[in-house]
Amino acid sequence: MPEQEIEFKGTNFTLSVIRIEKNDLTLLDSQLKNKIAQAPQFFKCAPVVADISEIETFFDFTALKQIIENNNFVLVGICGHTSPEQKTAAQDAGLAIVNKGSAQQNKRTEIQKPQPEAQTPVETTVIENTPTKIIKGQIRSGQQIYAKNTDLIIMGSVGNGAEVIADGNIHVYGTIRGRAIAGASGQHESKIFCQNLQAELVSIAGVYMLSEQLTEHANLPQCIQVEDQKIVFNPLN
Amino acid sequence: MAKVIVVTSGKGGVGKTTSSAAIGTGLAIKGFKTVIIDFDIGLRNLDLIMGCERRVVYDFVNVIKGEATLNQALIKDKRTPNLSILPASQTRDKDALNKEGVQKVLDDLAEAGFEYIVCDSPAGIETGAIMALYFADEAIVTTNPEVSSVRDSDRILGMLASKSQRAEQGKEPVKEHLLLTRYNPERVTRGDMLSVEDVLDILAIPLLGVIPESPAVLKASNSGSPVILDTESDAGLAYGDAVDRLIGEKVEFRFIEEEKKSLLRRLFGG
């Protein structure tokens, strides 16, 4: 067997950003010490990124790294609009250039910008996707499965008297004989997919239909969605 | 290692006790040291089906409470060697059972050399039924070919997958078997009974046996002799096949198709 190769995977992390307003490392040092005094345990070995957007002149990255590390932080890299010279200097000092994430996060930072305390580390919360809930096997009568803030995949059938609920979409690779409730927190765009529809009830974002109204769409693979507050069936083949 | 098999269904009156008696007896005939435990505390029936009601002195609850030893409570079957019955108490209710007590009795039975422990579950999904299925290695889900029984069996399969000790401890799940009882191929053809395929499609577990609806079952119950001993009857033979499959043999299914009447029998109304 060949040896397993190293895997590179992209993942999101929540990091604190230290915004450096002035090219004054002594000031930074004292400000950091003040911050740590407020919550020593919280900041201990915290990974940080230095935002140097405001700095346009030459910057001593080696000294910055030293100061931050002396204060028991771990400097991961730098971010912000940097000139090519600064990038090279940062990389020479062994620092990574970190790009900020999506527009959503930029918005968040913008909202927080008017705050007077510019040195406060700005939390950039990276919104992670809730992984889809996947259940292998039959969902038996009396069982209830809820996929909070995400999609639900059932690799099996849903029995009479069983309930599958998701805030997102529901996929059933089998027959739905019980109840399927998608968009449980009001997400109108949610859909229900199944290989065979024999459900007691289907509901999307509160719009529902009972089995007696489903008869003409029954026993078929279906994609079920809501249009104009009405349940709409699209046979899958 | 003793194997604990629960015979369960959710719904009442589908043939749990009849099946427990037949399968337990069948395993003993095969030479396995077998005990059948009646978990239906307060509604003791197994002793009647097994024809040992006159010999009940102590019961399962007495053993759990330490009022009798296992040997005092076990009734040796007179017809079949290797077979014992542990009767339920008729004067208590299901709350008399607890996991520790049941565990102790099962351990003691295993130590006494029993190879198969058949637990005859009460109907329902409450304490009694949970106690009966909690320690199971395998489950025989007894189902009639009608919608309410199938739904209740689905429910009990959910319980097996979540409430059993194997589920709680994250061990290999309880091995599930479907036993379809009171099957009538003619009524299936007429469309007023679910077919084997219909039930298998809904429950999606392996089929252990199909027991045809037969007057022999009632006759056997009333005479206190397990129907598997009636080798003249189709029900008895079908239980025999189910036991063979339970111990891992491959046996063709029979009594599933409608019997074709011969021309002569049709003419003379046989």
PDB file of N, CA, C and O in Angstrom, chain A residues 15-81:
ATOM      1  N   LEU A  15     -10.303  34.259  14.795  1.00  0.00           N
ATOM      2  CA  LEU A  15      -9.054  34.849  15.289  1.00  0.00           C
ATOM      3  C   LEU A  15      -9.315  36.272  15.743  1.00  0.00           C
ATOM      4  O   LEU A  15     -10.185  36.951  15.203  1.00  0.00           O
ATOM      5  N   SER A  16      -8.555  36.707  16.711  1.00  0.00           N
ATOM      6  CA  SER A  16      -8.638  38.112  17.094  1.00  0.00           C
ATOM      7  C   SER A  16      -7.709  38.922  16.201  1.00  0.00           C
ATOM      8  O   SER A  16      -6.636  38.465  15.834  1.00  0.00           O
ATOM      9  N   VAL A  17      -8.184  40.103  15.860  1.00  0.00           N
ATOM     10  CA  VAL A  17      -7.365  40.977  15.030  1.00  0.00           C
ATOM     11  C   VAL A  17      -6.928  42.176  15.872  1.00  0.00           C
ATOM     12  O   VAL A  17      -7.746  42.798  16.526  1.00  0.00           O
ATOM     13  N   ILE A  18      -5.638  42.460  15.870  1.00  0.00           N
ATOM     14  CA  ILE A  18      -5.145  43.649  16.568  1.00  0.00           C
ATOM     15  C   ILE A  18      -4.941  44.730  15.503  1.00  0.00           C
ATOM     16  O   ILE A  18      -4.139  44.558  14.578  1.00  0.00           O
ATOM     17  N   ARG A  19      -5.708  45.801  15.640  1.00  0.00           N
ATOM     18  CA  ARG A  19      -5.548  46.868  14.640  1.00  0.00           C
ATOM     19  C   ARG A  19      -4.465  47.822  15.109  1.00  0.00           C
ATOM     20  O   ARG A  19      -4.549  48.414  16.182  1.00  0.00           O
ATOM     21  N   ILE A  20      -3.483  47.956  14.295  1.00  0.00           N
ATOM     22  CA  ILE A  20      -2.374  48.833  14.677  1.00  0.00           C
ATOM     23  C   ILE A  20      -2.565  50.172  13.959  1.00  0.00           C
ATOM     24  O   ILE A  20      -2.547  50.238  12.728  1.00  0.00           O
ATOM     25  N   GLU A  21      -2.801  51.212  14.778  1.00  0.00           N
ATOM     26  CA  GLU A  21      -3.143  52.517  14.209  1.00  0.00           C
ATOM     27  C   GLU A  21      -1.902  53.354  13.928  1.00  0.00           C
ATOM     28  O   GLU A  21      -1.872  54.108  12.964  1.00  0.00           O
ATOM     29  N   LYS A  22      -0.924  53.228  14.848  1.00  0.00           N
ATOM     30  CA  LYS A  22       0.260  54.084  14.698  1.00  0.00           C
ATOM     31  C   LYS A  22       1.510  53.242  14.620  1.00  0.00           C
ATOM     32  O   LYS A  22       1.572  52.157  15.197  1.00  0.00           O
ATOM     33  N   ASN A  23       2.469  53.765  13.914  1.00  0.00           N
ATOM     34  CA  ASN A  23       3.746  53.068  13.806  1.00  0.00           C
ATOM     35  C   ASN A  23       4.580  53.349  15.051  1.00  0.00           C
ATOM     36  O   ASN A  23       5.652  53.941  15.002  1.00  0.00           O
ATOM     37  N   ASP A  24       4.034  52.959  16.222  1.00  0.00           N
ATOM     38  CA  ASP A  24       4.715  53.226  17.483  1.00  0.00           C
ATOM     39  C   ASP A  24       4.677  51.959  18.329  1.00  0.00           C
ATOM     40  O   ASP A  24       3.678  51.642  18.964  1.00  0.00           O
ATOM     41  N   LEU A  25       5.763  51.203  18.291  1.00  0.00           N
ATOM     42  CA  LEU A  25       5.760  49.893  18.928  1.00  0.00           C
ATOM     43  C   LEU A  25       5.771  49.973  20.451  1.00  0.00           C
ATOM     44  O   LEU A  25       5.241  49.096  21.125  1.00  0.00           O
ATOM     45  N   THR A  26       6.348  51.041  21.006  1.00  0.00           N
ATOM     46  CA  THR A  26       6.359  51.201  22.465  1.00  0.00           C
ATOM     47  C   THR A  26       4.939  51.407  22.964  1.00  0.00           C
ATOM     48  O   THR A  26       4.528  50.835  23.979  1.00  0.00           O
ATOM     49  N   LEU A  27       4.181  52.229  22.209  1.00  0.00           N
ATOM     50  CA  LEU A  27       2.780  52.471  22.559  1.00  0.00           C
ATOM     51  C   LEU A  27       2.000  51.162  22.505  1.00  0.00           C
ATOM     52  O   LEU A  27       1.244  50.826  23.414  1.00  0.00           O
ATOM     53  N   LEU A  28       2.234  50.408  21.436  1.00  0.00           N
ATOM     54  CA  LEU A  28       1.543  49.128  21.256  1.00  0.00           C
ATOM     55  C   LEU A  28       1.814  48.195  22.436  1.00  0.00           C
ATOM     56  O   LEU A  28       0.902  47.585  22.990  1.00  0.00           O
ATOM     57  N   ASP A  29       3.104  48.153  22.824  1.00  0.00           N
ATOM     58  CA  ASP A  29       3.493  47.282  23.930  1.00  0.00           C
ATOM     59  C   ASP A  29       2.717  47.604  25.196  1.00  0.00           C
ATOM     60  O   ASP A  29       2.158  46.719  25.851  1.00  0.00           O
ATOM     61  N   SER A  30       2.640  48.909  25.529  1.00  0.00           N
ATOM     62  CA  SER A  30       1.942  49.285  26.762  1.00  0.00           C
ATOM     63  C   SER A  30       0.440  49.021  26.636  1.00  0.00           C
ATOM     64  O   SER A  30      -0.208  48.581  27.592  1.00  0.00           O
ATOM     65  N   GLN A  31      -0.116  49.260  25.425  1.00  0.00           N
ATOM     66  CA  GLN A  31      -1.538  49.014  25.238  1.00  0.00           C
ATOM     67  C   GLN A  31      -1.863  47.523  25.392  1.00  0.00           C
ATOM     68  O   GLN A  31      -2.867  47.159  25.993  1.00  0.00           O
ATOM     69  N   LEU A  32      -1.000  46.703  24.844  1.00  0.00           N
ATOM     70  CA  LEU A  32      -1.217  45.260  24.972  1.00  0.00           C
ATOM     71  C   LEU A  32      -1.181  44.835  26.431  1.00  0.00           C
ATOM     72  O   LEU A  32      -2.019  44.055  26.890  1.00  0.00           O
ATOM     73  N   LYS A  33      -0.209  45.381  27.159  1.00  0.00           N
ATOM     74  CA  LYS A  33      -0.079  45.032  28.578  1.00  0.00           C
ATOM     75  C   LYS A  33      -1.339  45.426  29.341  1.00  0.00           C
ATOM     76  O   LYS A  33      -1.812  44.687  30.212  1.00  0.00           O
ATOM     77  N   ASN A  34      -1.888  46.596  29.004  1.00  0.00           N
ATOM     78  CA  ASN A  34      -3.139  47.045  29.642  1.00  0.00           C
ATOM     79  C   ASN A  34      -4.259  46.044  29.387  1.00  0.00           C
ATOM     80  O   ASN A  34      -5.010  45.681  30.282  1.00  0.00           O
ATOM     81  N   LYS A  35      -4.352  45.629  28.125  1.00  0.00           N
ATOM     82  CA  LYS A  35      -5.417  44.695  27.704  1.00  0.00           C
ATOM     83  C   LYS A  35      -5.304  43.381  28.475  1.00  0.00           C
ATOM     84  O   LYS A  35      -6.277  42.861  29.005  1.00  0.00           O
ATOM     85  N   ILE A  36      -4.074  42.886  28.548  1.00  0.00           N
ATOM     86  CA  ILE A  36      -3.868  41.591  29.200  1.00  0.00           C
ATOM     87  C   ILE A  36      -4.212  41.664  30.672  1.00  0.00           C
ATOM     88  O   ILE A  36      -4.782  40.720  31.243  1.00  0.00           O
ATOM     89  N   ALA A  37      -3.894  42.801  31.287  1.00  0.00           N
ATOM     90  CA  ALA A  37      -4.179  42.963  32.714  1.00  0.00           C
ATOM     91  C   ALA A  37      -5.672  42.776  32.987  1.00  0.00           C
ATOM     92  O   ALA A  37      -6.071  42.315  34.050  1.00  0.00           O
ATOM     93  N   GLN A  38      -6.502  43.109  32.001  1.00  0.00           N
ATOM     94  CA  GLN A  38      -7.956  42.986  32.199  1.00  0.00           C
ATOM     95  C   GLN A  38      -8.399  41.514  32.217  1.00  0.00           C
ATOM     96  O   GLN A  38      -9.299  41.140  32.955  1.00  0.00           O
ATOM     97  N   ALA A  39      -7.794  40.708  31.398  1.00  0.00           N
ATOM     98  CA  ALA A  39      -8.214  39.298  31.323  1.00  0.00           C
ATOM     99  C   ALA A  39      -7.034  38.424  30.961  1.00  0.00           C
ATOM    100  O   ALA A  39      -6.890  37.988  29.828  1.00  0.00           O
ATOM    101  N   PRO A  40      -6.145  38.182  31.939  1.00  0.00           N
ATOM    102  CA  PRO A  40      -4.893  37.475  31.636  1.00  0.00           C
ATOM    103  C   PRO A  40      -5.130  36.071  31.049  1.00  0.00           C
ATOM    104  O   PRO A  40      -4.447  35.673  30.110  1.00  0.00           O
ATOM    105  N   GLN A  41      -6.077  35.303  31.621  1.00  0.00           N
ATOM    106  CA  GLN A  41      -6.297  33.943  31.152  1.00  0.00           C
ATOM    107  C   GLN A  41      -6.858  33.913  29.740  1.00  0.00           C
ATOM    108  O   GLN A  41      -6.504  33.064  28.935  1.00  0.00           O
ATOM    109  N   PHE A  42      -7.736  34.857  29.448  1.00  0.00           N
ATOM    110  CA  PHE A  42      -8.400  34.893  28.151  1.00  0.00           C
ATOM    111  C   PHE A  42      -7.410  35.099  27.012  1.00  0.00           C
ATOM    112  O   PHE A  42      -7.498  34.488  25.957  1.00  0.00           O
ATOM    113  N   PHE A  43      -6.421  35.966  27.274  1.00  0.00           N
ATOM    114  CA  PHE A  43      -5.497  36.310  26.193  1.00  0.00           C
ATOM    115  C   PHE A  43      -4.283  35.400  26.112  1.00  0.00           C
ATOM    116  O   PHE A  43      -3.516  35.468  25.161  1.00  0.00           O
ATOM    117  N   LYS A  44      -4.115  34.536  27.117  1.00  0.00           N
ATOM    118  CA  LYS A  44      -2.901  33.730  27.164  1.00  0.00           C
ATOM    119  C   LYS A  44      -2.793  32.831  25.925  1.00  0.00           C
ATOM    120  O   LYS A  44      -3.666  32.027  25.644  1.00  0.00           O
ATOM    121  N   CYS A  45      -1.712  33.012  25.193  1.00  0.00           N
ATOM    122  CA  CYS A  45      -1.438  32.213  23.984  1.00  0.00           C
ATOM    123  C   CYS A  45      -2.516  32.341  22.912  1.00  0.00           C
ATOM    124  O   CYS A  45      -2.673  31.454  22.064  1.00  0.00           O
ATOM    125  N   ALA A  46      -3.294  33.430  22.955  1.00  0.00           N
ATOM    126  CA  ALA A  46      -4.345  33.602  21.954  1.00  0.00           C
ATOM    127  C   ALA A  46      -3.718  33.879  20.589  1.00  0.00           C
ATOM    128  O   ALA A  46      -2.812  34.708  20.480  1.00  0.00           O
ATOM    129  N   PRO A  47      -4.188  33.188  19.539  1.00  0.00           N
ATOM    130  CA  PRO A  47      -3.671  33.476  18.213  1.00  0.00           C
ATOM    131  C   PRO A  47      -4.237  34.808  17.703  1.00  0.00           C
ATOM    132  O   PRO A  47      -5.433  35.067  17.855  1.00  0.00           O
ATOM    133  N   VAL A  48      -3.390  35.655  17.168  1.00  0.00           N
ATOM    134  CA  VAL A  48      -3.851  36.961  16.700  1.00  0.00           C
ATOM    135  C   VAL A  48      -3.311  37.261  15.302  1.00  0.00           C
ATOM    136  O   VAL A  48      -2.316  36.686  14.866  1.00  0.00           O
ATOM    137  N   VAL A  49      -4.022  38.157  14.643  1.00  0.00           N
ATOM    138  CA  VAL A  49      -3.575  38.652  13.350  1.00  0.00           C
ATOM    139  C   VAL A  49      -3.430  40.163  13.503  1.00  0.00           C
ATOM    140  O   VAL A  49      -4.270  40.801  14.114  1.00  0.00           O
ATOM    141  N   ALA A  50      -2.357  40.711  12.990  1.00  0.00           N
ATOM    142  CA  ALA A  50      -2.157  42.164  13.090  1.00  0.00           C
ATOM    143  C   ALA A  50      -2.669  42.828  11.819  1.00  0.00           C
ATOM    144  O   ALA A  50      -2.276  42.464  10.710  1.00  0.00           O
ATOM    145  N   ASP A  51      -3.578  43.803  12.015  1.00  0.00           N
ATOM    146  CA  ASP A  51      -4.103  44.549  10.874  1.00  0.00           C
ATOM    147  C   ASP A  51      -3.274  45.812  10.723  1.00  0.00           C
ATOM    148  O   ASP A  51      -3.270  46.680  11.600  1.00  0.00           O
ATOM    149  N   ILE A  52      -2.590  45.928   9.614  1.00  0.00           N
ATOM    150  CA  ILE A  52      -1.683  47.073   9.445  1.00  0.00           C
ATOM    151  C   ILE A  52      -2.168  48.005   8.338  1.00  0.00           C
ATOM    152  O   ILE A  52      -1.379  48.726   7.717  1.00  0.00           O
ATOM    153  N   SER A  53      -3.506  47.997   8.131  1.00  0.00           N
ATOM    154  CA  SER A  53      -4.077  48.859   7.085  1.00  0.00           C
ATOM    155  C   SER A  53      -3.681  50.329   7.234  1.00  0.00           C
ATOM    156  O   SER A  53      -3.482  51.044   6.256  1.00  0.00           O
ATOM    157  N   GLU A  54      -3.604  50.792   8.508  1.00  0.00           N
ATOM    158  CA  GLU A  54      -3.378  52.216   8.768  1.00  0.00           C
ATOM    159  C   GLU A  54      -1.913  52.626   8.615  1.00  0.00           C
ATOM    160  O   GLU A  54      -1.583  53.803   8.656  1.00  0.00           O
ATOM    161  N   ILE A  55      -1.048  51.625   8.511  1.00  0.00           N
ATOM    162  CA  ILE A  55       0.378  51.932   8.489  1.00  0.00           C
ATOM    163  C   ILE A  55       0.846  52.032   7.040  1.00  0.00           C
ATOM    164  O   ILE A  55       0.726  51.076   6.272  1.00  0.00           O
ATOM    165  N   GLU A  56       1.344  53.177   6.691  1.00  0.00           N
ATOM    166  CA  GLU A  56       1.795  53.318   5.309  1.00  0.00           C
ATOM    167  C   GLU A  56       3.308  53.396   5.192  1.00  0.00           C
ATOM    168  O   GLU A  56       3.881  53.164   4.134  1.00  0.00           O
ATOM    169  N   THR A  57       3.949  53.754   6.299  1.00  0.00           N
ATOM    170  CA  THR A  57       5.404  53.885   6.280  1.00  0.00           C
ATOM    171  C   THR A  57       6.073  52.534   6.534  1.00  0.00           C
ATOM    172  O   THR A  57       5.379  51.539   6.734  1.00  0.00           O
ATOM    173  N   PHE A  58       7.410  52.561   6.562  1.00  0.00           N
ATOM    174  CA  PHE A  58       8.142  51.320   6.828  1.00  0.00           C
ATOM    175  C   PHE A  58       7.800  50.802   8.225  1.00  0.00           C
ATOM    176  O   PHE A  58       7.632  51.550   9.168  1.00  0.00           O
ATOM    177  N   PHE A  59       7.676  49.485   8.330  1.00  0.00           N
ATOM    178  CA  PHE A  59       7.249  48.910   9.601  1.00  0.00           C
ATOM    179  C   PHE A  59       8.202  47.786   9.977  1.00  0.00           C
ATOM    180  O   PHE A  59       8.538  46.935   9.150  1.00  0.00           O
ATOM    181  N   ASP A  60       8.621  47.753  11.243  1.00  0.00           N
ATOM    182  CA  ASP A  60       9.570  46.739  11.694  1.00  0.00           C
ATOM    183  C   ASP A  60       8.793  45.498  12.153  1.00  0.00           C
ATOM    184  O   ASP A  60       8.371  45.403  13.292  1.00  0.00           O
ATOM    185  N   PHE A  61       8.623  44.551  11.244  1.00  0.00           N
ATOM    186  CA  PHE A  61       7.809  43.355  11.547  1.00  0.00           C
ATOM    187  C   PHE A  61       8.467  42.452  12.576  1.00  0.00           C
ATOM    188  O   PHE A  61       7.800  41.824  13.384  1.00  0.00           O
ATOM    189  N   THR A  62       9.816  42.367  12.504  1.00  0.00           N
ATOM    190  CA  THR A  62      10.529  41.522  13.463  1.00  0.00           C
ATOM    191  C   THR A  62      10.282  42.019  14.885  1.00  0.00           C
ATOM    192  O   THR A  62      10.009  41.232  15.804  1.00  0.00           O
ATOM    193  N   ALA A  63      10.348  43.356  15.050  1.00  0.00           N
ATOM    194  CA  ALA A  63      10.111  43.932  16.378  1.00  0.00           C
ATOM    195  C   ALA A  63       8.662  43.722  16.808  1.00  0.00           C
ATOM    196  O   ALA A  63       8.382  43.411  17.970  1.00  0.00           O
ATOM    197  N   LEU A  64       7.722  43.867  15.852  1.00  0.00           N
ATOM    198  CA  LEU A  64       6.291  43.661  16.144  1.00  0.00           C
ATOM    199  C   LEU A  64       6.061  42.251  16.665  1.00  0.00           C
ATOM    200  O   LEU A  64       5.412  42.036  17.691  1.00  0.00           O
ATOM    201  N   LYS A  65       6.659  41.300  15.934  1.00  0.00           N
ATOM    202  CA  LYS A  65       6.507  39.899  16.316  1.00  0.00           C
ATOM    203  C   LYS A  65       7.039  39.682  17.728  1.00  0.00           C
ATOM    204  O   LYS A  65       6.401  39.030  18.559  1.00  0.00           O
ATOM    205  N   GLN A  66       8.179  40.269  18.006  1.00  0.00           N
ATOM    206  CA  GLN A  66       8.812  40.129  19.314  1.00  0.00           C
ATOM    207  C   GLN A  66       7.910  40.663  20.418  1.00  0.00           C
ATOM    208  O   GLN A  66       7.671  39.992  21.432  1.00  0.00           O
ATOM    209  N   ILE A  67       7.364  41.863  20.192  1.00  0.00           N
ATOM    210  CA  ILE A  67       6.525  42.503  21.215  1.00  0.00           C
ATOM    211  C   ILE A  67       5.274  41.657  21.471  1.00  0.00           C
ATOM    212  O   ILE A  67       4.899  41.406  22.614  1.00  0.00           O
ATOM    213  N   ILE A  68       4.646  41.214  20.386  1.00  0.00           N
ATOM    214  CA  ILE A  68       3.418  40.444  20.545  1.00  0.00           C
ATOM    215  C   ILE A  68       3.683  39.132  21.254  1.00  0.00           C
ATOM    216  O   ILE A  68       2.961  38.724  22.158  1.00  0.00           O
ATOM    217  N   GLU A  69       4.790  38.507  20.889  1.00  0.00           N
ATOM    218  CA  GLU A  69       5.104  37.229  21.528  1.00  0.00           C
ATOM    219  C   GLU A  69       5.523  37.413  22.979  1.00  0.00           C
ATOM    220  O   GLU A  69       5.215  36.570  23.829  1.00  0.00           O
ATOM    221  N   ASN A  70       6.219  38.511  23.278  1.00  0.00           N
ATOM    222  CA  ASN A  70       6.579  38.791  24.671  1.00  0.00           C
ATOM    223  C   ASN A  70       5.356  38.931  25.548  1.00  0.00           C
ATOM    224  O   ASN A  70       5.387  38.682  26.742  1.00  0.00           O
ATOM    225  N   ASN A  71       4.272  39.386  24.915  1.00  0.00           N
ATOM    226  CA  ASN A  71       3.034  39.551  25.679  1.00  0.00           C
ATOM    227  C   ASN A  71       2.167  38.272  25.662  1.00  0.00           C
ATOM    228  O   ASN A  71       0.983  38.311  25.966  1.00  0.00           O
ATOM    229  N   ASN A  72       2.802  37.170  25.280  1.00  0.00           N
ATOM    230  CA  ASN A  72       2.144  35.860  25.314  1.00  0.00           C
ATOM    231  C   ASN A  72       1.006  35.682  24.318  1.00  0.00           C
ATOM    232  O   ASN A  72       0.070  34.937  24.562  1.00  0.00           O
ATOM    233  N   PHE A  73       1.080  36.384  23.219  1.00  0.00           N
ATOM    234  CA  PHE A  73       0.159  36.105  22.111  1.00  0.00           C
ATOM    235  C   PHE A  73       0.915  35.265  21.089  1.00  0.00           C
ATOM    236  O   PHE A  73       2.142  35.192  21.119  1.00  0.00           O
ATOM    237  N   VAL A  74       0.164  34.642  20.175  1.00  0.00           N
ATOM    238  CA  VAL A  74       0.819  33.955  19.057  1.00  0.00           C
ATOM    239  C   VAL A  74       0.438  34.713  17.794  1.00  0.00           C
ATOM    240  O   VAL A  74      -0.728  34.774  17.425  1.00  0.00           O
ATOM    241  N   LEU A  75       1.419  35.322  17.165  1.00  0.00           N
ATOM    242  CA  LEU A  75       1.134  36.106  15.963  1.00  0.00           C
ATOM    243  C   LEU A  75       1.077  35.171  14.758  1.00  0.00           C
ATOM    244  O   LEU A  75       2.074  34.545  14.386  1.00  0.00           O
ATOM    245  N   VAL A  76      -0.091  35.065  14.181  1.00  0.00           N
ATOM    246  CA  VAL A  76      -0.288  34.139  13.060  1.00  0.00           C
ATOM    247  C   VAL A  76       0.150  34.792  11.754  1.00  0.00           C
ATOM    248  O   VAL A  76       0.770  34.169  10.902  1.00  0.00           O
ATOM    249  N   GLY A  77      -0.171  36.051  11.616  1.00  0.00           N
ATOM    250  CA  GLY A  77       0.181  36.732  10.376  1.00  0.00           C
ATOM    251  C   GLY A  77      -0.324  38.158  10.400  1.00  0.00           C
ATOM    252  O   GLY A  77      -0.749  38.661  11.432  1.00  0.00           O
ATOM    253  N   ILE A  78      -0.295  38.775   9.240  1.00  0.00           N
ATOM    254  CA  ILE A  78      -0.781  40.148   9.141  1.00  0.00           C
ATOM    255  C   ILE A  78      -1.875  40.210   8.097  1.00  0.00           C
ATOM    256  O   ILE A  78      -1.947  39.376   7.202  1.00  0.00           O
ATOM    257  N   CYS A  79      -2.722  41.198   8.255  1.00  0.00           N
ATOM    258  CA  CYS A  79      -3.758  41.387   7.247  1.00  0.00           C
ATOM    259  C   CYS A  79      -3.944  42.887   7.000  1.00  0.00           C
ATOM    260  O   CYS A  79      -3.317  43.716   7.651  1.00  0.00           O
ATOM    261  N   GLY A  80      -4.830  43.224   6.086  1.00  0.00           N
ATOM    262  CA  GLY A  80      -5.073  44.624   5.763  1.00  0.00           C
ATOM    263  C   GLY A  80      -4.458  44.969   4.414  1.00  0.00           C
ATOM    264  O   GLY A  80      -3.783  44.150   3.797  1.00  0.00           O
ATOM    265  N   HIS A  81      -4.736  46.177   3.949  1.00  0.00           N
ATOM    266  CA  HIS A  81      -4.198  46.588   2.651  1.00  0.00           C
ATOM    267  C   HIS A  81      -2.737  46.916   2.807  1.00  0.00           C
ATOM    268  O   HIS A  81      -2.365  47.878   3.476  1.00  0.00           O
TER     269      HIS A  81
END
